[in-house]
Tab-separated table of C-alpha atoms in Angstrom:
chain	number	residue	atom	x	y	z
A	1	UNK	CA	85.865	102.711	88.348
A	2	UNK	CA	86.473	105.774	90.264
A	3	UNK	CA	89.164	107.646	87.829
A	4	UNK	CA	89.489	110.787	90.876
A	5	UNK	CA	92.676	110.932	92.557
A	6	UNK	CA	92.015	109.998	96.268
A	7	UNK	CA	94.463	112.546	97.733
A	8	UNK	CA	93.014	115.606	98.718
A	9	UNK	CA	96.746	117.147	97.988
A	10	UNK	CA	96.253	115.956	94.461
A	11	UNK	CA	92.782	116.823	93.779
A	12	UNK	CA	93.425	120.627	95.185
A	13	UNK	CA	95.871	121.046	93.152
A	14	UNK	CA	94.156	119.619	90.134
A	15	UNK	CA	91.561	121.828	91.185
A	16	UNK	CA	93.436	124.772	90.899
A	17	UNK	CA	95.655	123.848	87.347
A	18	UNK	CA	92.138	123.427	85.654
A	19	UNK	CA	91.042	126.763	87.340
A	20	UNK	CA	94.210	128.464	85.966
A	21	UNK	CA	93.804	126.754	82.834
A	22	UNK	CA	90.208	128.205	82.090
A	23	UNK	CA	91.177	131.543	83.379
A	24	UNK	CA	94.427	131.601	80.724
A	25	UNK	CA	92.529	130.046	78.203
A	26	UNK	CA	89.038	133.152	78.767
A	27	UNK	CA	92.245	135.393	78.965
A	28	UNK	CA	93.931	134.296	75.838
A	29	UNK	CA	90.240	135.034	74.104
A	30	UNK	CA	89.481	138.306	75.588
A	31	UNK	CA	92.944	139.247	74.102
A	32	UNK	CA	92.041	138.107	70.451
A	33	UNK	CA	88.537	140.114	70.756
A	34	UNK	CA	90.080	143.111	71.767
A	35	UNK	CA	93.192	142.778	69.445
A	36	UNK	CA	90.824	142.332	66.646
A	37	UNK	CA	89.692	145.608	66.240
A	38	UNK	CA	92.999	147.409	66.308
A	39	UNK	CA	94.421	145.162	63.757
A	40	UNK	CA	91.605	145.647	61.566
A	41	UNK	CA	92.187	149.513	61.326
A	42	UNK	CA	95.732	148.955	60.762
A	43	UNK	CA	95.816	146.746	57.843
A	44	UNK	CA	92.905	149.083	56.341
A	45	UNK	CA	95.308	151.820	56.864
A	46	UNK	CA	97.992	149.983	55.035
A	47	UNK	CA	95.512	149.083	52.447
A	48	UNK	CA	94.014	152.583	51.891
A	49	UNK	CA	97.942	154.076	51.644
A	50	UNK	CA	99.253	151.063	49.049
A	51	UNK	CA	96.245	151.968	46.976
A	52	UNK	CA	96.322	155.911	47.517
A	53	UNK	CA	99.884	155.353	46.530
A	54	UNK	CA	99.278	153.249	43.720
A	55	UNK	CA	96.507	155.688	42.292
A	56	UNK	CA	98.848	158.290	42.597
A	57	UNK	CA	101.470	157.047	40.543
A	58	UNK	CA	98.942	155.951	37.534
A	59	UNK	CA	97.688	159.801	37.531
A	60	UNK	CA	101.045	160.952	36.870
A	61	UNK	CA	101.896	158.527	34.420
A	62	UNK	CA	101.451	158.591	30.957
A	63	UNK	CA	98.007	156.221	29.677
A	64	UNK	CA	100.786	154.893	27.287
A	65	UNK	CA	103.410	153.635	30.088
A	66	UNK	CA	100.706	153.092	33.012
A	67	UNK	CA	100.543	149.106	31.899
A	68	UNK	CA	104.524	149.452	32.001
A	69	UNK	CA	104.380	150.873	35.503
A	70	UNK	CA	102.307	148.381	36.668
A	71	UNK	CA	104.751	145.327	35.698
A	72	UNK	CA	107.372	147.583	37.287
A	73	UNK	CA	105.597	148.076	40.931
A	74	UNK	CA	104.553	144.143	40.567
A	75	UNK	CA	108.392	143.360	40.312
A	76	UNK	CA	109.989	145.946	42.514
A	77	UNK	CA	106.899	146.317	45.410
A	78	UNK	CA	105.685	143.483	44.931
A	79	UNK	CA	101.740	145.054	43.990
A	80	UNK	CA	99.954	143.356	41.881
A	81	UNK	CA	97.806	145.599	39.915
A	82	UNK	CA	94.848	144.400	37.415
A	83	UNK	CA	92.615	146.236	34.649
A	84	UNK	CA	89.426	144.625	35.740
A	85	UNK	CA	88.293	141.703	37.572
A	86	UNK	CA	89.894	138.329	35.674
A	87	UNK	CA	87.446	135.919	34.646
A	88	UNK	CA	89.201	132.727	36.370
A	89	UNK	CA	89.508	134.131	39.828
A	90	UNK	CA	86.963	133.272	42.562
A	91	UNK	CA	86.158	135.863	45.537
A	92	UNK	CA	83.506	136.625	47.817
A	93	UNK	CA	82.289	139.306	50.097
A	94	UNK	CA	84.133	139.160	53.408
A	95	UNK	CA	82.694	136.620	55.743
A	96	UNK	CA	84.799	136.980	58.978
A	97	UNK	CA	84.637	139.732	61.518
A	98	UNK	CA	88.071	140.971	61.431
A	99	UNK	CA	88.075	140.874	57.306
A	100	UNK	CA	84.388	143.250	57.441
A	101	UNK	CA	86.237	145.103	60.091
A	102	UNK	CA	88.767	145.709	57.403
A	103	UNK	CA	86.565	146.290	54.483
A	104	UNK	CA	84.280	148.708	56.399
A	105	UNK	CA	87.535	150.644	57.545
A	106	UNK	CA	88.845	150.831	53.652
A	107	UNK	CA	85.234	152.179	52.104
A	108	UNK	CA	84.922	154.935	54.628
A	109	UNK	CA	88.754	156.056	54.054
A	110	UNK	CA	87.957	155.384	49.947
A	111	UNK	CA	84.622	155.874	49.462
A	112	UNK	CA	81.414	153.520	49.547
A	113	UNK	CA	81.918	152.692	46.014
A	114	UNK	CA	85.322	150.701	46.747
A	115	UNK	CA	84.936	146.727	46.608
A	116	UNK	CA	86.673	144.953	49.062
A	117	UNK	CA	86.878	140.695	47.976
A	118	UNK	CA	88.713	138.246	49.421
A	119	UNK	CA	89.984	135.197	47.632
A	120	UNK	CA	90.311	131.984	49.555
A	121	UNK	CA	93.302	129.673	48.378
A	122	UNK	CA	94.781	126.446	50.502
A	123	UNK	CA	97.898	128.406	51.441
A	124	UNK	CA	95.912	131.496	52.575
A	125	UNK	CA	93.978	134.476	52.097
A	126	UNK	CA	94.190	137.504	49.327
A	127	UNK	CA	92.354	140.407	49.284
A	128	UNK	CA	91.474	142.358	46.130
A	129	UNK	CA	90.354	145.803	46.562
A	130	UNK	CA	88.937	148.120	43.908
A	131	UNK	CA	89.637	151.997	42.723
A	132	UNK	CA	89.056	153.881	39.948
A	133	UNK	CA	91.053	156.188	37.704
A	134	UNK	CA	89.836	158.182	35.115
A	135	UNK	CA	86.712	155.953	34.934
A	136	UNK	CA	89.079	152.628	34.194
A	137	UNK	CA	88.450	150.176	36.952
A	138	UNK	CA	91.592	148.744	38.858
A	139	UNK	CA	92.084	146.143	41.137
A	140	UNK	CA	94.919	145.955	44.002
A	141	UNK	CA	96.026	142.480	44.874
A	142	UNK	CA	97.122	142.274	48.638
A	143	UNK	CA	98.943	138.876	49.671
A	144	UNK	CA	98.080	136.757	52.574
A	145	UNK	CA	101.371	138.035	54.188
A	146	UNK	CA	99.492	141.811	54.886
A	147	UNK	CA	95.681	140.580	55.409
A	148	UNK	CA	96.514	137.794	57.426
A	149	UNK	CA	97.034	138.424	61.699
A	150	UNK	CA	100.072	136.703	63.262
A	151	UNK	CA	99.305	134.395	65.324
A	152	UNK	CA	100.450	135.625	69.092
A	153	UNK	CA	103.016	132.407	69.704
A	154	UNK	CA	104.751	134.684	72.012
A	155	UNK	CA	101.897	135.130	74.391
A	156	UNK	CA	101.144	131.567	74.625
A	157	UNK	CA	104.191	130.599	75.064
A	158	UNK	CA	104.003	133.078	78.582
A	159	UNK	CA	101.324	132.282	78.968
A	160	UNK	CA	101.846	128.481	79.178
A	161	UNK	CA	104.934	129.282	81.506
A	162	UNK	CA	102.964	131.524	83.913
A	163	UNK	CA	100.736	128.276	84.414
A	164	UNK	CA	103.150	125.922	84.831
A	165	UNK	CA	104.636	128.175	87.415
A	166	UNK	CA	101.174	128.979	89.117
A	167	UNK	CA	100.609	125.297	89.428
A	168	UNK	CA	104.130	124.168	90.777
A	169	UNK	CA	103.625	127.683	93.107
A	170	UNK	CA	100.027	126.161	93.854
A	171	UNK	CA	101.118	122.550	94.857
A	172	UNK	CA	103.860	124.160	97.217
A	173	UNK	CA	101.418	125.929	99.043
A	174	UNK	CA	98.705	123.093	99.075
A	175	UNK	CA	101.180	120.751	100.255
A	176	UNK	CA	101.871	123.400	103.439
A	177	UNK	CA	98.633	123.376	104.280
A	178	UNK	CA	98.036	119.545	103.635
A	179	UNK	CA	101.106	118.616	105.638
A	180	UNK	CA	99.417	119.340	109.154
A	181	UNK	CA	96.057	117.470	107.556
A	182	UNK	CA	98.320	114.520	107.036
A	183	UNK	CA	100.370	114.634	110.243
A	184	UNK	CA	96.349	114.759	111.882
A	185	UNK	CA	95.111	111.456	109.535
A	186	UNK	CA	98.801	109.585	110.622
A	187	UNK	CA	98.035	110.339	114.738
A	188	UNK	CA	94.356	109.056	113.894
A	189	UNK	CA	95.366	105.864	112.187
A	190	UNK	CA	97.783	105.066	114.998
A	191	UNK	CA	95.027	105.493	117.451
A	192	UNK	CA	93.012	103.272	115.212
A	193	UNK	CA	95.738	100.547	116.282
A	194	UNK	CA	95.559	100.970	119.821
A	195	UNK	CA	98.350	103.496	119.992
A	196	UNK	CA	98.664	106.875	121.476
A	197	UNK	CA	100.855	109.183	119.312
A	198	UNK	CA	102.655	112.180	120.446
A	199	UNK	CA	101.036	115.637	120.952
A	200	UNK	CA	100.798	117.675	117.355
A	201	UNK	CA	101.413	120.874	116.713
A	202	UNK	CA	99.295	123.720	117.142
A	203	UNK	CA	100.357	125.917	114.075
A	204	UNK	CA	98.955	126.819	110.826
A	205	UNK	CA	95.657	128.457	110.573
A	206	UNK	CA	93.189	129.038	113.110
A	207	UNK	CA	90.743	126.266	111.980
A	208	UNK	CA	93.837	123.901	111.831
A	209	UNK	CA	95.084	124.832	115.260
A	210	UNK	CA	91.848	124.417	116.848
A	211	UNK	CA	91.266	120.761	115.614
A	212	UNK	CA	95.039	120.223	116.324
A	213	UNK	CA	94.340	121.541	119.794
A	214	UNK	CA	91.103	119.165	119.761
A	215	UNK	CA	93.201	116.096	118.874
A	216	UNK	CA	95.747	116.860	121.288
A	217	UNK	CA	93.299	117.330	124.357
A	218	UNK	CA	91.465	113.624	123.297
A	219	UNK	CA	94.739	111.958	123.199
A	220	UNK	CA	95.647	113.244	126.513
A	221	UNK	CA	91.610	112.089	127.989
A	222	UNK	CA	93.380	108.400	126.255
A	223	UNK	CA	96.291	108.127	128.105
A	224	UNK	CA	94.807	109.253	131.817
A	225	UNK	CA	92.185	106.859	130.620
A	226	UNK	CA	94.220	104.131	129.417
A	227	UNK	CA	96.189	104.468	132.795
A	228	UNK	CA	92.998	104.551	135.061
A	229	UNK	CA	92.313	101.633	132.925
A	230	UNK	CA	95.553	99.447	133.865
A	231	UNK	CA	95.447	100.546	137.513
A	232	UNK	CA	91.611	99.460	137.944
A	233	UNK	CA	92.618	96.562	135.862
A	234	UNK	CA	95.862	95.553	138.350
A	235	UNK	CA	93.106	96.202	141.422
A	236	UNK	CA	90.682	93.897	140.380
A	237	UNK	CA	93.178	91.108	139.204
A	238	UNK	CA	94.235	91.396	142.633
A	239	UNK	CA	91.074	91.491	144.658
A	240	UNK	CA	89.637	89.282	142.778
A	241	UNK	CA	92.508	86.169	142.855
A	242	UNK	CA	93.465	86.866	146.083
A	243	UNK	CA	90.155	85.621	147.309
A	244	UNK	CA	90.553	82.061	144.773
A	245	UNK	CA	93.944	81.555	145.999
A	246	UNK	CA	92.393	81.456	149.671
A	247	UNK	CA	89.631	79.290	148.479
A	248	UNK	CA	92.242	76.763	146.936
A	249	UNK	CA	94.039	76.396	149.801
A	250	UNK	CA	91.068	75.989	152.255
A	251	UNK	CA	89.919	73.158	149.611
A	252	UNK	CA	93.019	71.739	150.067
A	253	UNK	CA	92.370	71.178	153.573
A	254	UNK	CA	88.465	70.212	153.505
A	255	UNK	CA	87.863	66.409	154.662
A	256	UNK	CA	85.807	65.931	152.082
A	257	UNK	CA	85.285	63.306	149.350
A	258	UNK	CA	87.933	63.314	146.408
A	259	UNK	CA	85.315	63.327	143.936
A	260	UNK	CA	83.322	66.867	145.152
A	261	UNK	CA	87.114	68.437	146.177
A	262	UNK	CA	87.810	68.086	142.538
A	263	UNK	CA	84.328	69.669	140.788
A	264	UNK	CA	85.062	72.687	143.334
A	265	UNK	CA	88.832	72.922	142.375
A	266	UNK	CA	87.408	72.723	138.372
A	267	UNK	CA	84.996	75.824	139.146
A	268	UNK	CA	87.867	77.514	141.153
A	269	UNK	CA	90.110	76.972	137.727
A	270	UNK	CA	86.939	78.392	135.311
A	271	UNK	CA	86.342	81.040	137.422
A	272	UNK	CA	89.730	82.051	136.974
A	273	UNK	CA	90.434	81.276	133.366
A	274	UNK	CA	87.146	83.648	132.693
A	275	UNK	CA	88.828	86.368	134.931
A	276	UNK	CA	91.965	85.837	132.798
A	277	UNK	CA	89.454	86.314	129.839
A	278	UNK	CA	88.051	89.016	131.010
A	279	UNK	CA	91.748	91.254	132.067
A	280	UNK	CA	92.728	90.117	128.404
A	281	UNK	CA	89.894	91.512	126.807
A	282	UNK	CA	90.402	94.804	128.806
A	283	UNK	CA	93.524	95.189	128.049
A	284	UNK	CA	93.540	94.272	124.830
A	285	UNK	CA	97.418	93.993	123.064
A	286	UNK	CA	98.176	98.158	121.536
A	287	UNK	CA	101.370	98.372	124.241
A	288	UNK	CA	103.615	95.391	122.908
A	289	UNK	CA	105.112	95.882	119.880
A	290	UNK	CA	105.541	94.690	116.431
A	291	UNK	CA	108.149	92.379	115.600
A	292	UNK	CA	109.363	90.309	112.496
A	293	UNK	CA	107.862	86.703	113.640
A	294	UNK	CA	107.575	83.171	112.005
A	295	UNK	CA	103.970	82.373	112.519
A	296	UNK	CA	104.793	78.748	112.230
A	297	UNK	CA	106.827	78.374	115.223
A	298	UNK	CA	104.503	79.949	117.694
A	299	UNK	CA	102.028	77.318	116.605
A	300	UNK	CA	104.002	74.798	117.229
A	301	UNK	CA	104.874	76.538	120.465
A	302	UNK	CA	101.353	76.268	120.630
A	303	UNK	CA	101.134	72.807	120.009
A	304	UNK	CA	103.915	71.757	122.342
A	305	UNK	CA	102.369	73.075	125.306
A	306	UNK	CA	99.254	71.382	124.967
A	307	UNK	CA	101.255	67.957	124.339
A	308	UNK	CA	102.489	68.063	127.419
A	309	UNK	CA	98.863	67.742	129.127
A	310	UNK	CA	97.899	65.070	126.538
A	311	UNK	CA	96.086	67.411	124.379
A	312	UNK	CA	97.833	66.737	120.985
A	313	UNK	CA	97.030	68.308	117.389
A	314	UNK	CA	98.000	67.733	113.703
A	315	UNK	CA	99.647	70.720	112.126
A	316	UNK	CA	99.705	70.894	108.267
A	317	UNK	CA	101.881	74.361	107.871
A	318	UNK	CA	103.489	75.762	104.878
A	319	UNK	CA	105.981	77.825	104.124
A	320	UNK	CA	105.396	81.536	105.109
A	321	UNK	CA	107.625	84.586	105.066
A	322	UNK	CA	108.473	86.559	108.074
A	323	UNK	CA	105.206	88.345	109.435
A	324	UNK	CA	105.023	91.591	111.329
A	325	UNK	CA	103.057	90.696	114.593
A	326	UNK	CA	103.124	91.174	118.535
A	327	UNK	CA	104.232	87.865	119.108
A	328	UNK	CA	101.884	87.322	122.590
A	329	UNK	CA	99.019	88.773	121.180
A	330	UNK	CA	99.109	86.404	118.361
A	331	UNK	CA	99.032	83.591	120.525
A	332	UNK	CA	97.199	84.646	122.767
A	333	UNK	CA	94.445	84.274	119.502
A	334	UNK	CA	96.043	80.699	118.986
A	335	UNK	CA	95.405	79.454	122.348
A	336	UNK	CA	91.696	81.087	122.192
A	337	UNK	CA	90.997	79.573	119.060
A	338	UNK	CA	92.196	76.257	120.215
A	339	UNK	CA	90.668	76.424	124.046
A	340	UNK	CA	87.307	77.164	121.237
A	341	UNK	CA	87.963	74.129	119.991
A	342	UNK	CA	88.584	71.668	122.617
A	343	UNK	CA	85.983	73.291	124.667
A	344	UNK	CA	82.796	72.925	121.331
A	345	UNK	CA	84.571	70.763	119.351
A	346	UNK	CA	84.854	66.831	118.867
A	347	UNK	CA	87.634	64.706	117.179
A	348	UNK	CA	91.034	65.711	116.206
A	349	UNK	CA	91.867	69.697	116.300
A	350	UNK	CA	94.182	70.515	113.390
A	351	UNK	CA	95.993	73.919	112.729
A	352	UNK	CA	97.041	74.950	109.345
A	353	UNK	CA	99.069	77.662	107.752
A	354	UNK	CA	98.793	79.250	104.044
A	355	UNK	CA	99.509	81.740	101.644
A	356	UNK	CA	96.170	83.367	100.263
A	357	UNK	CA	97.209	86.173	97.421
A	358	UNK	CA	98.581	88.627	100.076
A	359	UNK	CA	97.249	87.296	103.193
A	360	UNK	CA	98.735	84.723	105.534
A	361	UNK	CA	96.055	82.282	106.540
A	362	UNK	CA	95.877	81.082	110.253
A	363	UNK	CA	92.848	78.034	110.872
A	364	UNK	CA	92.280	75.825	114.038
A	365	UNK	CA	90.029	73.003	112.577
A	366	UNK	CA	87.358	71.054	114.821
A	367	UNK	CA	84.876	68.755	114.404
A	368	UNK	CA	82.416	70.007	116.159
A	369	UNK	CA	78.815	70.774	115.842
A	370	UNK	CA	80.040	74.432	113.673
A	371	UNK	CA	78.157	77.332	113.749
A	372	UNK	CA	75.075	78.319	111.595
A	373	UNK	CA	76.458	80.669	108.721
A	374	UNK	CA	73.984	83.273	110.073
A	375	UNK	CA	75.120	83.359	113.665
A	376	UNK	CA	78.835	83.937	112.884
A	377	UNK	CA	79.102	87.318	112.691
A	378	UNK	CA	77.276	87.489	116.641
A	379	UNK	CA	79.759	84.934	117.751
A	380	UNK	CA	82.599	87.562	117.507
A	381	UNK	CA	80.579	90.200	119.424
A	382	UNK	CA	82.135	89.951	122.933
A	383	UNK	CA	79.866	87.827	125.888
A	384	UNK	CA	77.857	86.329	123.457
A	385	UNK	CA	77.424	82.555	123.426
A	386	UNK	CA	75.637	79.791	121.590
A	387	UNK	CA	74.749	76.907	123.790
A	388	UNK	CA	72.425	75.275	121.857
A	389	UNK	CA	75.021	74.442	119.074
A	390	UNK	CA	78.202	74.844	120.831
A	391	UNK	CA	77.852	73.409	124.357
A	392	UNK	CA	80.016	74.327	127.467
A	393	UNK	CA	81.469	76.618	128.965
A	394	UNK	CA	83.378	79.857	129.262
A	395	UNK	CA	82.427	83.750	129.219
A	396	UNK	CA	81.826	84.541	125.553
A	397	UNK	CA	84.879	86.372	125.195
A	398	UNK	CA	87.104	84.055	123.300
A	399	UNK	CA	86.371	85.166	119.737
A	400	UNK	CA	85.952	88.195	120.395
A	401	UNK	CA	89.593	88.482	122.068
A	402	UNK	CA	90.505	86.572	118.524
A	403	UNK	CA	88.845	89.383	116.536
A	404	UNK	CA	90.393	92.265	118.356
A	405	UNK	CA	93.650	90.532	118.030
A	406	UNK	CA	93.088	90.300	113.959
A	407	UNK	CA	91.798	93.684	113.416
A	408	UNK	CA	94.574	95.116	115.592
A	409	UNK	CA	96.916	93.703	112.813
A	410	UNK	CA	95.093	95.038	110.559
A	411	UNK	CA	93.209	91.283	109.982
A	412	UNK	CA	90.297	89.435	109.851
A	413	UNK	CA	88.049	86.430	111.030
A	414	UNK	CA	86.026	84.350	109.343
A	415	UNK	CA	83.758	81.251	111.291
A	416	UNK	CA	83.310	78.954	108.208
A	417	UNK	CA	81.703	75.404	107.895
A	418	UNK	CA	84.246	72.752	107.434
A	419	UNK	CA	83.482	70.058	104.836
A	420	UNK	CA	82.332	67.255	106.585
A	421	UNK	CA	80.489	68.573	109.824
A	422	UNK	CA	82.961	70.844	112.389
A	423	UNK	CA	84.044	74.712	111.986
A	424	UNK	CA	87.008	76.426	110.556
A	425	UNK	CA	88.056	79.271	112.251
A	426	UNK	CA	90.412	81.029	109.500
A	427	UNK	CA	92.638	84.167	110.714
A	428	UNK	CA	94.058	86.447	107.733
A	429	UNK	CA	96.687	88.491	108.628
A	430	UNK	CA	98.590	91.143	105.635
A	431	UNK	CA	101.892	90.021	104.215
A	432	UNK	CA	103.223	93.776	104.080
A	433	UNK	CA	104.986	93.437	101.207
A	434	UNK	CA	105.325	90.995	98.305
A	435	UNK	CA	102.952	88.527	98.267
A	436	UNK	CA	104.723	84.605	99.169
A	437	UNK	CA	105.528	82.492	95.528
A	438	UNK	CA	102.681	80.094	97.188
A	439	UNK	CA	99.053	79.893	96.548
A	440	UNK	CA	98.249	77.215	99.617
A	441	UNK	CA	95.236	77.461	100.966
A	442	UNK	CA	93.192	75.918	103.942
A	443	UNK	CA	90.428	73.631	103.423
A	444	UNK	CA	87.654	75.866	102.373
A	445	UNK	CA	84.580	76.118	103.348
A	446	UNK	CA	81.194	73.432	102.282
């Protein structure tokens, strides 16, 4: 499971927080390494003044009130002053930079011979620092409140605001630059569905302007191709029916038998329905647009017209929300589907309708000889054919009209093998939006 965000917005700007967040965090460090030192020479210089103070006093007491003064400067300073090391107290040499930094400090200022100890405790550090007097050794208590560093709260606090306001600076200039990326990816996708969008535009950078530029020039090559396209495609639909509709009519008047008037008046009608097949599959279905459609009632549209010429179906249709489709391309697939059927098929032809998770399932069932499981993903490949299972026939373009159809609504086709002998040609086209209460399905496949 891919856990990266799929947005190129979102991981830029992710991108750049986690940048930001190093650098602030190396920052914040390079602050406490040079802060260290500085510190470190100012609580030895508070150190080496409480106890130059402290010594002072002693000398110019009495030897008789000194252990008097001493309770007094505990009470009113706040020093804690000892004749010697006591027994029950547990300290060690200095084991952190900043405390040697200190201790190396307060021996230079006091001499070599002062000790500098530190006593560890749950609610902090002391530190208990040595001087003599007359050769009677003393020992200075500092609290944790002088030895101790403040933590800097106030820098990482702005610090934590500068990023937050990097990063919201960051994603407002990462969306700029993204927005003509995304205006590019929507005129691509719209191409992808047979449309041609309108002409971007050429701003932003220079590497943005020049595929802007690009894009532009290819849609404009679509649209004098597309209308070359229709105009060859309105010349040849002419040329080419004008010459059947003569041949019709000079059948009509041949004194010839019944029987070979009607084979040439069935080739006249193939030739034309493969002509018709042909001008569909050039010009495909991108220009009509998308409307809110009941599928069910253009099959039995479907189904009506092919009544009429004794042609009749069973329909087994469920319920099925309002699709978004291009109502004649649609069935235009229906009526390819079912020509498919009538033309390679045997038995009854049935059309169904379901609800499949988030897909609305269209199937023409025949009974026919189906299609190998192999050969089905050929059979959608336009002009291709398959005589030897599925006799008859036509120019190869039916399915392939059907799968151009599907895929331009965003679809698929599947050739399955019905249960029983015969093939089920199954169309899935998106709900776009909720999926239906219904789970129906087609028959599936043996």
């Amino acid at each position: 499971m891919n856990l990266l965000p799929q947005s190129l917005l979102t991981r830029t700007v992710l991108l750049i927080a986690l940048l930001l967040t190093v650098s602030q965090l190396a920052w914040f460090q390079m602050l406490r390494l040079f802060e260290r030192e500085p510190r470190a020479r100012q609580l030895a210089v508070q150190v080496v003044s409480t106890v130059n103070l402290t010594r002072a006093a002693l000398l110019t007491a009495e030897p008789s009130k000194r252990r008097e003064l001493l309770l007094d400067l505990s009470e009113r300073e706040g020093i804690r002053v000892y004749t010697g090391l006591p027994a029950e107290i547990m300290v060690n040499p200095p084991n952190s930079r900043f405390l040697q930094l200190t201790a190396n400090a307060v021996g230079s200022e006091l001499g070599m011979d002062t000790q500098v100890l530190v006593q560890r405790e749950d609610d902090g550090t002391t530190l208990w620092v040595s001087f003599n007097i007359e050769g009677d050794e003393y020992w200075i208590v500092l609290s944790r409140a002088r030895t101790e560093r403040a933590f800097p709260t106030q820098w990482l606090s702005w610090g934590a605001l500068v990023l937050l306001f990097s990063i919201f600076g960051a994603y407002l200039i990462v969306s700029r630059i993204n927005r003509p990326l995304r205006r590019l990816t929507d005129a691509a996708a719209r191409i992808g569905k047979g449309e041609l969008p309108p002409a971007l535009p050429e701003t932003g950078s220079t590497e943005i302007r020049a595929v802007s530029r690009g894009f532009n020039q290819m849609t404009d090559d679509l649209k004098r191709l597309e209308a070359d396209r229709a105009l060859l495609l309105a010349g040849v639909s002419h040329d080419l029916r004008t010459p059947l509709s003569r041949l019709r009519l000079e059948l009509e008047m041949l004194n010839e038998s019944e029987s070979l008037k009607t084979g040439m008046a069935q080739d006249i009608d193939e030739i034309d329905a493969i002509i018709d097949q042909f001008l569909a599959f050039a010009r495909g279905n991108a220009e009509e647009t998308e409307a809110e459609c009941d599928l069910n009632a253009i099959v039995r549209a479907v189904r009506e017209r092919y009544a009429r010429i004794g042609k009749p179906m069973v329909l087994d249709l469920a319920d099925l929300p309002p699709l978004a489709l291009k109502p004649l391309a649609i069935q235009r697939l229906l009526v390819n589907l079912v020509e498919n059927a009538l033309r390679h098929g045997g038995g009854a032809i049935e059309i169904r309708t379901a609800v499949n998770r988030d897909n609305a399932v269209l199937a023409v069932l025949d009974r026919g000889l189906g299609i190998p499981e192999c050969e089905t993903g050929r059979m959608l490949q336009p002009f291709t054919r398959m005589d030897s299972a599925r006799s008859g026939g036509g120019s190869g373009l039916g399915l392939a009209i059907v799968d151009r159809i599907a895929r331009l609504h965003e679809g698929s086709v599947k050739l399955l093998a019905r249960a029983g002998g015969g093939l089920e040609a199954r169309v899935e086209l998106p709900l776009r939006g909720e999926p239906h209460a219904s789970d129906q399905h087609p028959e599936s496949s043996a």
